[in-house]
mmCIF file with all atom_site columns, C-alpha atoms in Angstrom:
data_model
loop_
_atom_site.group_PDB
_atom_site.id
_atom_site.type_symbol
_atom_site.label_atom_id
_atom_site.label_alt_id
_atom_site.label_comp_id
_atom_site.label_asym_id
_atom_site.label_entity_id
_atom_site.label_seq_id
_atom_site.pdbx_PDB_ins_code
_atom_site.Cartn_x
_atom_site.Cartn_y
_atom_site.Cartn_z
_atom_site.occupancy
_atom_site.B_iso_or_equiv
_atom_site.pdbx_formal_charge
_atom_site.auth_seq_id
_atom_site.auth_comp_id
_atom_site.auth_asym_id
_atom_site.auth_atom_id
_atom_site.pdbx_PDB_model_num
ATOM 1   C CA . UNK Z 1 1   ? -41.965 4.706   -25.002 1.00 0.00 ? 12  UNK Z CA 1
ATOM 2   C CA . UNK Z 1 2   ? -41.151 4.720   -21.499 1.00 0.00 ? 13  UNK Z CA 1
ATOM 3   C CA . UNK Z 1 3   ? -40.403 1.147   -21.423 1.00 0.00 ? 14  UNK Z CA 1
ATOM 4   C CA . UNK Z 1 4   ? -38.111 1.562   -24.567 1.00 0.00 ? 15  UNK Z CA 1
ATOM 5   C CA . UNK Z 1 5   ? -36.284 4.235   -23.058 1.00 0.00 ? 16  UNK Z CA 1
ATOM 6   C CA . UNK Z 1 6   ? -35.949 2.322   -19.850 1.00 0.00 ? 17  UNK Z CA 1
ATOM 7   C CA . UNK Z 1 7   ? -34.629 -0.652  -21.706 1.00 0.00 ? 18  UNK Z CA 1
ATOM 8   C CA . UNK Z 1 8   ? -32.410 1.455   -23.810 1.00 0.00 ? 19  UNK Z CA 1
ATOM 9   C CA . UNK Z 1 9   ? -30.787 3.104   -20.530 1.00 0.00 ? 20  UNK Z CA 1
ATOM 10  C CA . UNK Z 1 10  ? -30.242 -0.267  -18.865 1.00 0.00 ? 21  UNK Z CA 1
ATOM 11  C CA . UNK Z 1 11  ? -28.446 -1.615  -21.981 1.00 0.00 ? 22  UNK Z CA 1
ATOM 12  C CA . UNK Z 1 12  ? -26.227 1.782   -22.420 1.00 0.00 ? 23  UNK Z CA 1
ATOM 13  C CA . UNK Z 1 13  ? -25.134 1.629   -18.501 1.00 0.00 ? 24  UNK Z CA 1
ATOM 14  C CA . UNK Z 1 14  ? -21.838 -0.063  -18.098 1.00 0.00 ? 25  UNK Z CA 1
ATOM 15  C CA . UNK Z 1 15  ? -21.487 -3.120  -15.910 1.00 0.00 ? 26  UNK Z CA 1
ATOM 16  C CA . UNK Z 1 16  ? -19.241 -2.622  -13.392 1.00 0.00 ? 27  UNK Z CA 1
ATOM 17  C CA . UNK Z 1 17  ? -17.075 -5.310  -11.477 1.00 0.00 ? 28  UNK Z CA 1
ATOM 18  C CA . UNK Z 1 18  ? -18.137 -5.675  -7.913  1.00 0.00 ? 29  UNK Z CA 1
ATOM 19  C CA . UNK Z 1 19  ? -15.872 -3.776  -5.451  1.00 0.00 ? 30  UNK Z CA 1
ATOM 20  C CA . UNK Z 1 20  ? -13.344 -5.599  -3.564  1.00 0.00 ? 31  UNK Z CA 1
ATOM 21  C CA . UNK Z 1 21  ? -14.072 -6.854  0.264   1.00 0.00 ? 32  UNK Z CA 1
ATOM 22  C CA . UNK Z 1 22  ? -11.974 -7.825  2.976   1.00 0.00 ? 33  UNK Z CA 1
ATOM 23  C CA . UNK Z 1 23  ? -12.986 -11.784 1.822   1.00 0.00 ? 34  UNK Z CA 1
ATOM 24  C CA . UNK Z 1 24  ? -10.850 -10.877 -1.677  1.00 0.00 ? 35  UNK Z CA 1
ATOM 25  C CA . UNK Z 1 25  ? -7.808  -10.434 0.485   1.00 0.00 ? 36  UNK Z CA 1
ATOM 26  C CA . UNK Z 1 26  ? -7.389  -14.209 0.539   1.00 0.00 ? 37  UNK Z CA 1
ATOM 27  C CA . UNK Z 1 27  ? -6.696  -14.059 -3.394  1.00 0.00 ? 38  UNK Z CA 1
ATOM 28  C CA . UNK Z 1 28  ? -5.712  -10.680 -3.251  1.00 0.00 ? 39  UNK Z CA 1
ATOM 29  C CA . UNK Z 1 29  ? -6.657  -7.232  -4.448  1.00 0.00 ? 40  UNK Z CA 1
ATOM 30  C CA . UNK Z 1 30  ? -5.250  -5.142  -7.228  1.00 0.00 ? 41  UNK Z CA 1
ATOM 31  C CA . UNK Z 1 31  ? -4.751  -1.421  -7.747  1.00 0.00 ? 42  UNK Z CA 1
ATOM 32  C CA . UNK Z 1 32  ? -3.779  0.168   -11.204 1.00 0.00 ? 43  UNK Z CA 1
ATOM 33  C CA . UNK Z 1 33  ? -2.340  3.522   -11.711 1.00 0.00 ? 44  UNK Z CA 1
ATOM 34  C CA . UNK Z 1 34  ? -2.395  5.653   -14.536 1.00 0.00 ? 45  UNK Z CA 1
ATOM 35  C CA . UNK Z 1 35  ? 0.576   4.346   -16.357 1.00 0.00 ? 46  UNK Z CA 1
ATOM 36  C CA . UNK Z 1 36  ? -0.701  1.205   -15.965 1.00 0.00 ? 47  UNK Z CA 1
ATOM 37  C CA . UNK Z 1 37  ? 1.756   0.046   -12.880 1.00 0.00 ? 48  UNK Z CA 1
ATOM 38  C CA . UNK Z 1 38  ? 0.086   -2.285  -10.591 1.00 0.00 ? 49  UNK Z CA 1
ATOM 39  C CA . UNK Z 1 39  ? 0.345   -3.307  -6.701  1.00 0.00 ? 50  UNK Z CA 1
ATOM 40  C CA . UNK Z 1 40  ? -1.413  -6.337  -5.506  1.00 0.00 ? 51  UNK Z CA 1
ATOM 41  C CA . UNK Z 1 41  ? -1.889  -7.063  -1.586  1.00 0.00 ? 52  UNK Z CA 1
ATOM 42  C CA . UNK Z 1 42  ? -2.643  -10.572 -0.201  1.00 0.00 ? 53  UNK Z CA 1
ATOM 43  C CA . UNK Z 1 43  ? -3.502  -11.502 3.307   1.00 0.00 ? 54  UNK Z CA 1
ATOM 44  C CA . UNK Z 1 44  ? -0.685  -13.821 4.911   1.00 0.00 ? 55  UNK Z CA 1
ATOM 45  C CA . UNK Z 1 45  ? -1.770  -14.721 8.166   1.00 0.00 ? 56  UNK Z CA 1
ATOM 46  C CA . UNK Z 1 46  ? -3.279  -12.867 10.987  1.00 0.00 ? 57  UNK Z CA 1
ATOM 47  C CA . UNK Z 1 47  ? -0.687  -9.980  10.986  1.00 0.00 ? 58  UNK Z CA 1
ATOM 48  C CA . UNK Z 1 48  ? 0.724   -9.706  7.761   1.00 0.00 ? 59  UNK Z CA 1
ATOM 49  C CA . UNK Z 1 49  ? -0.195  -8.653  4.182   1.00 0.00 ? 60  UNK Z CA 1
ATOM 50  C CA . UNK Z 1 50  ? 2.183   -9.539  1.101   1.00 0.00 ? 61  UNK Z CA 1
ATOM 51  C CA . UNK Z 1 51  ? 2.526   -6.824  -1.399  1.00 0.00 ? 62  UNK Z CA 1
ATOM 52  C CA . UNK Z 1 52  ? 3.722   -6.746  -5.379  1.00 0.00 ? 63  UNK Z CA 1
ATOM 53  C CA . UNK Z 1 53  ? 4.633   -3.846  -7.111  1.00 0.00 ? 64  UNK Z CA 1
ATOM 54  C CA . UNK Z 1 54  ? 4.949   -4.471  -11.071 1.00 0.00 ? 65  UNK Z CA 1
ATOM 55  C CA . UNK Z 1 55  ? 5.748   -2.141  -13.824 1.00 0.00 ? 66  UNK Z CA 1
ATOM 56  C CA . UNK Z 1 56  ? 4.017   -3.957  -16.443 1.00 0.00 ? 67  UNK Z CA 1
ATOM 57  C CA . UNK Z 1 57  ? 7.444   -5.199  -17.992 1.00 0.00 ? 68  UNK Z CA 1
ATOM 58  C CA . UNK Z 1 58  ? 10.200  -6.852  -16.487 1.00 0.00 ? 69  UNK Z CA 1
ATOM 59  C CA . UNK Z 1 59  ? 10.868  -5.109  -13.007 1.00 0.00 ? 70  UNK Z CA 1
ATOM 60  C CA . UNK Z 1 60  ? 9.165   -5.250  -9.625  1.00 0.00 ? 71  UNK Z CA 1
ATOM 61  C CA . UNK Z 1 61  ? 9.252   -5.266  -5.989  1.00 0.00 ? 72  UNK Z CA 1
ATOM 62  C CA . UNK Z 1 62  ? 8.021   -7.330  -3.567  1.00 0.00 ? 73  UNK Z CA 1
ATOM 63  C CA . UNK Z 1 63  ? 7.505   -6.627  0.157   1.00 0.00 ? 74  UNK Z CA 1
ATOM 64  C CA . UNK Z 1 64  ? 5.697   -7.808  3.196   1.00 0.00 ? 75  UNK Z CA 1
ATOM 65  C CA . UNK Z 1 65  ? 3.688   -5.511  5.559   1.00 0.00 ? 76  UNK Z CA 1
ATOM 66  C CA . UNK Z 1 66  ? 3.067   -5.770  9.216   1.00 0.00 ? 77  UNK Z CA 1
ATOM 67  C CA . UNK Z 1 67  ? -0.492  -4.836  9.870   1.00 0.00 ? 78  UNK Z CA 1
ATOM 68  C CA . UNK Z 1 68  ? -0.515  -3.970  6.244   1.00 0.00 ? 79  UNK Z CA 1
ATOM 69  C CA . UNK Z 1 69  ? 1.341   -0.650  7.022   1.00 0.00 ? 80  UNK Z CA 1
ATOM 70  C CA . UNK Z 1 70  ? 4.975   -1.494  8.359   1.00 0.00 ? 81  UNK Z CA 1
ATOM 71  C CA . UNK Z 1 71  ? 7.417   -2.918  6.022   1.00 0.00 ? 82  UNK Z CA 1
ATOM 72  C CA . UNK Z 1 72  ? 9.139   -5.866  7.269   1.00 0.00 ? 83  UNK Z CA 1
ATOM 73  C CA . UNK Z 1 73  ? 10.964  -7.268  4.283   1.00 0.00 ? 84  UNK Z CA 1
ATOM 74  C CA . UNK Z 1 74  ? 11.368  -6.032  0.793   1.00 0.00 ? 85  UNK Z CA 1
ATOM 75  C CA . UNK Z 1 75  ? 13.257  -6.990  -2.492  1.00 0.00 ? 86  UNK Z CA 1
ATOM 76  C CA . UNK Z 1 76  ? 13.505  -5.906  -6.250  1.00 0.00 ? 87  UNK Z CA 1
ATOM 77  C CA . UNK Z 1 77  ? 12.896  -8.351  -9.002  1.00 0.00 ? 88  UNK Z CA 1
ATOM 78  C CA . UNK Z 1 78  ? 13.723  -8.417  -12.640 1.00 0.00 ? 89  UNK Z CA 1
ATOM 79  C CA . UNK Z 1 79  ? 12.225  -10.978 -15.216 1.00 0.00 ? 90  UNK Z CA 1
ATOM 80  C CA . UNK Z 1 80  ? 10.910  -12.668 -12.327 1.00 0.00 ? 91  UNK Z CA 1
ATOM 81  C CA . UNK Z 1 81  ? 14.085  -13.399 -10.280 1.00 0.00 ? 92  UNK Z CA 1
ATOM 82  C CA . UNK Z 1 82  ? 15.216  -11.529 -7.100  1.00 0.00 ? 93  UNK Z CA 1
ATOM 83  C CA . UNK Z 1 83  ? 17.502  -8.814  -7.762  1.00 0.00 ? 94  UNK Z CA 1
ATOM 84  C CA . UNK Z 1 84  ? 20.980  -9.681  -5.925  1.00 0.00 ? 95  UNK Z CA 1
ATOM 85  C CA . UNK Z 1 85  ? 21.732  -7.472  -2.928  1.00 0.00 ? 96  UNK Z CA 1
ATOM 86  C CA . UNK Z 1 86  ? 18.327  -5.894  -2.926  1.00 0.00 ? 97  UNK Z CA 1
ATOM 87  C CA . UNK Z 1 87  ? 16.714  -7.349  0.110   1.00 0.00 ? 98  UNK Z CA 1
ATOM 88  C CA . UNK Z 1 88  ? 16.266  -5.750  3.387   1.00 0.00 ? 99  UNK Z CA 1
ATOM 89  C CA . UNK Z 1 89  ? 14.439  -6.842  6.511   1.00 0.00 ? 100 UNK Z CA 1
ATOM 90  C CA . UNK Z 1 90  ? 13.005  -4.632  9.220   1.00 0.00 ? 101 UNK Z CA 1
ATOM 91  C CA . UNK Z 1 91  ? 12.405  -5.547  12.888  1.00 0.00 ? 102 UNK Z CA 1
ATOM 92  C CA . UNK Z 1 92  ? 10.366  -3.734  15.046  1.00 0.00 ? 103 UNK Z CA 1
ATOM 93  C CA . UNK Z 1 93  ? 10.780  -3.968  19.068  1.00 0.00 ? 104 UNK Z CA 1
ATOM 94  C CA . UNK Z 1 94  ? 7.193   -5.890  19.627  1.00 0.00 ? 105 UNK Z CA 1
ATOM 95  C CA . UNK Z 1 95  ? 5.460   -8.889  18.691  1.00 0.00 ? 106 UNK Z CA 1
ATOM 96  C CA . UNK Z 1 96  ? 3.367   -8.815  15.563  1.00 0.00 ? 107 UNK Z CA 1
ATOM 97  C CA . UNK Z 1 97  ? 0.221   -8.914  17.377  1.00 0.00 ? 108 UNK Z CA 1
ATOM 98  C CA . UNK Z 1 98  ? 0.904   -5.929  19.562  1.00 0.00 ? 109 UNK Z CA 1
ATOM 99  C CA . UNK Z 1 99  ? 1.694   -3.756  16.244  1.00 0.00 ? 110 UNK Z CA 1
ATOM 100 C CA . UNK Z 1 100 ? -0.736  -0.941  16.413  1.00 0.00 ? 111 UNK Z CA 1
ATOM 101 C CA . UNK Z 1 101 ? -3.242  -0.517  13.695  1.00 0.00 ? 112 UNK Z CA 1
ATOM 102 C CA . UNK Z 1 102 ? -3.852  3.008   12.605  1.00 0.00 ? 113 UNK Z CA 1
ATOM 103 C CA . UNK Z 1 103 ? -6.551  4.835   14.601  1.00 0.00 ? 114 UNK Z CA 1
ATOM 104 C CA . UNK Z 1 104 ? -7.617  8.341   13.509  1.00 0.00 ? 115 UNK Z CA 1
ATOM 105 C CA . UNK Z 1 105 ? -5.574  11.272  14.929  1.00 0.00 ? 116 UNK Z CA 1
ATOM 106 C CA . UNK Z 1 106 ? -2.972  8.752   16.484  1.00 0.00 ? 117 UNK Z CA 1
ATOM 107 C CA . UNK Z 1 107 ? 0.595   8.440   16.099  1.00 0.00 ? 118 UNK Z CA 1
ATOM 108 C CA . UNK Z 1 108 ? 3.466   5.354   16.566  1.00 0.00 ? 119 UNK Z CA 1
ATOM 109 C CA . UNK Z 1 109 ? 7.059   6.311   17.152  1.00 0.00 ? 120 UNK Z CA 1
ATOM 110 C CA . UNK Z 1 110 ? 9.452   3.512   17.103  1.00 0.00 ? 121 UNK Z CA 1
ATOM 111 C CA . UNK Z 1 111 ? 12.879  2.037   16.559  1.00 0.00 ? 122 UNK Z CA 1
ATOM 112 C CA . UNK Z 1 112 ? 13.507  -0.148  13.809  1.00 0.00 ? 123 UNK Z CA 1
ATOM 113 C CA . UNK Z 1 113 ? 16.566  -2.571  13.101  1.00 0.00 ? 124 UNK Z CA 1
ATOM 114 C CA . UNK Z 1 114 ? 17.111  -2.734  9.584   1.00 0.00 ? 125 UNK Z CA 1
ATOM 115 C CA . UNK Z 1 115 ? 19.559  -5.680  7.840   1.00 0.00 ? 126 UNK Z CA 1
ATOM 116 C CA . UNK Z 1 116 ? 20.402  -5.066  4.376   1.00 0.00 ? 127 UNK Z CA 1
ATOM 117 C CA . UNK Z 1 117 ? 23.602  -5.562  1.861   1.00 0.00 ? 128 UNK Z CA 1
ATOM 118 C CA . UNK Z 1 118 ? 25.525  -3.148  3.950   1.00 0.00 ? 129 UNK Z CA 1
ATOM 119 C CA . UNK Z 1 119 ? 24.889  -4.281  7.509   1.00 0.00 ? 130 UNK Z CA 1
ATOM 120 C CA . UNK Z 1 120 ? 22.699  -3.653  10.679  1.00 0.00 ? 131 UNK Z CA 1
ATOM 121 C CA . UNK Z 1 121 ? 21.490  -0.496  11.219  1.00 0.00 ? 132 UNK Z CA 1
ATOM 122 C CA . UNK Z 1 122 ? 19.109  0.810   14.372  1.00 0.00 ? 133 UNK Z CA 1
ATOM 123 C CA . UNK Z 1 123 ? 16.927  3.909   13.355  1.00 0.00 ? 134 UNK Z CA 1
ATOM 124 C CA . UNK Z 1 124 ? 13.677  5.509   14.080  1.00 0.00 ? 135 UNK Z CA 1
ATOM 125 C CA . UNK Z 1 125 ? 10.300  5.812   12.252  1.00 0.00 ? 136 UNK Z CA 1
ATOM 126 C CA . UNK Z 1 126 ? 7.258   7.739   13.031  1.00 0.00 ? 137 UNK Z CA 1
ATOM 127 C CA . UNK Z 1 127 ? 3.948   7.073   11.776  1.00 0.00 ? 138 UNK Z CA 1
ATOM 128 C CA . UNK Z 1 128 ? 1.221   9.618   12.163  1.00 0.00 ? 139 UNK Z CA 1
ATOM 129 C CA . UNK Z 1 129 ? -2.500  8.916   11.529  1.00 0.00 ? 140 UNK Z CA 1
ATOM 130 C CA . UNK Z 1 130 ? -4.978  11.535  9.902   1.00 0.00 ? 141 UNK Z CA 1
ATOM 131 C CA . UNK Z 1 131 ? -8.529  11.840  10.380  1.00 0.00 ? 142 UNK Z CA 1
ATOM 132 C CA . UNK Z 1 132 ? -10.832 9.204   8.872   1.00 0.00 ? 143 UNK Z CA 1
ATOM 133 C CA . UNK Z 1 133 ? -12.425 10.124  5.782   1.00 0.00 ? 144 UNK Z CA 1
ATOM 134 C CA . UNK Z 1 134 ? -13.407 8.313   2.222   1.00 0.00 ? 145 UNK Z CA 1
ATOM 135 C CA . UNK Z 1 135 ? -11.620 7.689   -0.819  1.00 0.00 ? 146 UNK Z CA 1
ATOM 136 C CA . UNK Z 1 136 ? -12.952 6.447   -4.299  1.00 0.00 ? 147 UNK Z CA 1
ATOM 137 C CA . UNK Z 1 137 ? -10.877 4.413   -6.696  1.00 0.00 ? 148 UNK Z CA 1
ATOM 138 C CA . UNK Z 1 138 ? -12.304 3.474   -9.854  1.00 0.00 ? 149 UNK Z CA 1
ATOM 139 C CA . UNK Z 1 139 ? -16.129 3.943   -8.811  1.00 0.00 ? 150 UNK Z CA 1
ATOM 140 C CA . UNK Z 1 140 ? -15.252 1.919   -5.549  1.00 0.00 ? 151 UNK Z CA 1
ATOM 141 C CA . UNK Z 1 141 ? -15.618 3.993   -2.301  1.00 0.00 ? 152 UNK Z CA 1
ATOM 142 C CA . UNK Z 1 142 ? -13.814 2.989   1.127   1.00 0.00 ? 153 UNK Z CA 1
ATOM 143 C CA . UNK Z 1 143 ? -13.099 4.470   4.575   1.00 0.00 ? 154 UNK Z CA 1
ATOM 144 C CA . UNK Z 1 144 ? -9.743  5.923   4.414   1.00 0.00 ? 155 UNK Z CA 1
ATOM 145 C CA . UNK Z 1 145 ? -7.138  7.069   6.704   1.00 0.00 ? 156 UNK Z CA 1
ATOM 146 C CA . UNK Z 1 146 ? -4.196  9.074   5.570   1.00 0.00 ? 157 UNK Z CA 1
ATOM 147 C CA . UNK Z 1 147 ? -0.797  8.002   6.926   1.00 0.00 ? 158 UNK Z CA 1
ATOM 148 C CA . UNK Z 1 148 ? 2.530   9.907   7.149   1.00 0.00 ? 159 UNK Z CA 1
ATOM 149 C CA . UNK Z 1 149 ? 5.360   7.808   7.359   1.00 0.00 ? 160 UNK Z CA 1
ATOM 150 C CA . UNK Z 1 150 ? 8.688   9.816   8.296   1.00 0.00 ? 161 UNK Z CA 1
ATOM 151 C CA . UNK Z 1 151 ? 12.086  7.816   8.187   1.00 0.00 ? 162 UNK Z CA 1
ATOM 152 C CA . UNK Z 1 152 ? 14.702  9.594   10.383  1.00 0.00 ? 163 UNK Z CA 1
ATOM 153 C CA . UNK Z 1 153 ? 17.510  7.955   9.184   1.00 0.00 ? 164 UNK Z CA 1
ATOM 154 C CA . UNK Z 1 154 ? 17.149  9.482   5.466   1.00 0.00 ? 165 UNK Z CA 1
ATOM 155 C CA . UNK Z 1 155 ? 17.131  13.160  6.071   1.00 0.00 ? 166 UNK Z CA 1
ATOM 156 C CA . UNK Z 1 156 ? 13.417  13.291  7.184   1.00 0.00 ? 167 UNK Z CA 1
ATOM 157 C CA . UNK Z 1 157 ? 12.137  11.298  4.176   1.00 0.00 ? 168 UNK Z CA 1
ATOM 158 C CA . UNK Z 1 158 ? 8.337   10.814  4.191   1.00 0.00 ? 169 UNK Z CA 1
ATOM 159 C CA . UNK Z 1 159 ? 5.846   8.968   2.459   1.00 0.00 ? 170 UNK Z CA 1
ATOM 160 C CA . UNK Z 1 160 ? 1.957   9.531   2.344   1.00 0.00 ? 171 UNK Z CA 1
ATOM 161 C CA . UNK Z 1 161 ? -0.220  6.581   2.283   1.00 0.00 ? 172 UNK Z CA 1
ATOM 162 C CA . UNK Z 1 162 ? -3.838  5.538   2.284   1.00 0.00 ? 173 UNK Z CA 1
ATOM 163 C CA . UNK Z 1 163 ? -4.863  2.951   4.906   1.00 0.00 ? 174 UNK Z CA 1
ATOM 164 C CA . UNK Z 1 164 ? -7.936  1.303   3.888   1.00 0.00 ? 175 UNK Z CA 1
ATOM 165 C CA . UNK Z 1 165 ? -9.404  -0.339  7.083   1.00 0.00 ? 176 UNK Z CA 1
ATOM 166 C CA . UNK Z 1 166 ? -11.764 -2.718  5.396   1.00 0.00 ? 177 UNK Z CA 1
ATOM 167 C CA . UNK Z 1 167 ? -9.136  -4.360  3.463   1.00 0.00 ? 178 UNK Z CA 1
ATOM 168 C CA . UNK Z 1 168 ? -6.393  -4.167  5.916   1.00 0.00 ? 179 UNK Z CA 1
ATOM 169 C CA . UNK Z 1 169 ? -3.687  -2.235  3.789   1.00 0.00 ? 180 UNK Z CA 1
ATOM 170 C CA . UNK Z 1 170 ? -2.120  0.883   2.796   1.00 0.00 ? 181 UNK Z CA 1
ATOM 171 C CA . UNK Z 1 171 ? -0.904  2.069   -0.561  1.00 0.00 ? 182 UNK Z CA 1
ATOM 172 C CA . UNK Z 1 172 ? 1.517   4.573   -1.351  1.00 0.00 ? 183 UNK Z CA 1
ATOM 173 C CA . UNK Z 1 173 ? 0.136   7.951   -2.840  1.00 0.00 ? 184 UNK Z CA 1
ATOM 174 C CA . UNK Z 1 174 ? 3.254   10.206  -2.385  1.00 0.00 ? 185 UNK Z CA 1
ATOM 175 C CA . UNK Z 1 175 ? 6.941   10.430  -1.664  1.00 0.00 ? 186 UNK Z CA 1
ATOM 176 C CA . UNK Z 1 176 ? 8.977   13.467  -0.451  1.00 0.00 ? 187 UNK Z CA 1
ATOM 177 C CA . UNK Z 1 177 ? 12.743  13.390  -0.614  1.00 0.00 ? 188 UNK Z CA 1
ATOM 178 C CA . UNK Z 1 178 ? 14.133  16.289  1.212   1.00 0.00 ? 189 UNK Z CA 1
ATOM 179 C CA . UNK Z 1 179 ? 14.506  19.426  -0.796  1.00 0.00 ? 190 UNK Z CA 1
ATOM 180 C CA . UNK Z 1 180 ? 13.090  17.615  -3.951  1.00 0.00 ? 191 UNK Z CA 1
ATOM 181 C CA . UNK Z 1 181 ? 9.546   18.024  -5.364  1.00 0.00 ? 192 UNK Z CA 1
ATOM 182 C CA . UNK Z 1 182 ? 7.023   15.284  -4.024  1.00 0.00 ? 193 UNK Z CA 1
ATOM 183 C CA . UNK Z 1 183 ? 6.023   12.407  -6.517  1.00 0.00 ? 194 UNK Z CA 1
ATOM 184 C CA . UNK Z 1 184 ? 2.449   11.485  -6.602  1.00 0.00 ? 195 UNK Z CA 1
ATOM 185 C CA . UNK Z 1 185 ? 0.844   8.002   -7.506  1.00 0.00 ? 196 UNK Z CA 1
ATOM 186 C CA . UNK Z 1 186 ? -2.831  8.304   -8.843  1.00 0.00 ? 197 UNK Z CA 1
ATOM 187 C CA . UNK Z 1 187 ? -4.833  4.861   -8.629  1.00 0.00 ? 198 UNK Z CA 1
ATOM 188 C CA . UNK Z 1 188 ? -7.715  4.512   -11.349 1.00 0.00 ? 199 UNK Z CA 1
ATOM 189 C CA . UNK Z 1 189 ? -8.648  0.887   -10.424 1.00 0.00 ? 200 UNK Z CA 1
ATOM 190 C CA . UNK Z 1 190 ? -9.373  -1.629  -7.836  1.00 0.00 ? 201 UNK Z CA 1
ATOM 191 C CA . UNK Z 1 191 ? -10.273 -5.117  -8.653  1.00 0.00 ? 202 UNK Z CA 1
ATOM 192 C CA . UNK Z 1 192 ? -10.043 -8.521  -6.695  1.00 0.00 ? 203 UNK Z CA 1
ATOM 193 C CA . UNK Z 1 193 ? -7.836  -10.839 -8.505  1.00 0.00 ? 204 UNK Z CA 1
ATOM 194 C CA . UNK Z 1 194 ? -9.214  -13.803 -9.604  1.00 0.00 ? 205 UNK Z CA 1
ATOM 195 C CA . UNK Z 1 195 ? -8.806  -17.259 -8.481  1.00 0.00 ? 206 UNK Z CA 1
#
């Protein structure tokens, strides 16, 4: 009886996919939110992570992150093509190797030069790193450091991100425009992209 109960329990237990690790960043790690929208992150050299946001239909955004956190390029796509006039690039005043990796309770204030369809603009950003904690996405648990990004050129527009040191990237969890209600994003699955 005990053996039959054990066999039934094993067969009834769902089989979960293996949680992504740093090794999976070569082919990509995908997050899926409550609405089926995905974000995919892939390692691109020693200091950069490529990101892709897709709404599951025709619209998306592509971005390049320095140290998996600081946006250095972004553009929108529609039906797989770049949306004209949507590209912007951001230059920080240091070599990529010297950009800070988030450290618990740290902070980085910096100037950034932005080039977009409207021209060139120099602004300031602040990146505030919270204490190291844990986050669970779809049954996978990771060390996580909350990051608040403040963009001083846009009336203090703020973003909250979760930085995953093991995977080397940060994903967006909340946006807050001045005098507007915060918008939150909840992810329910994380998986390695198959080769």
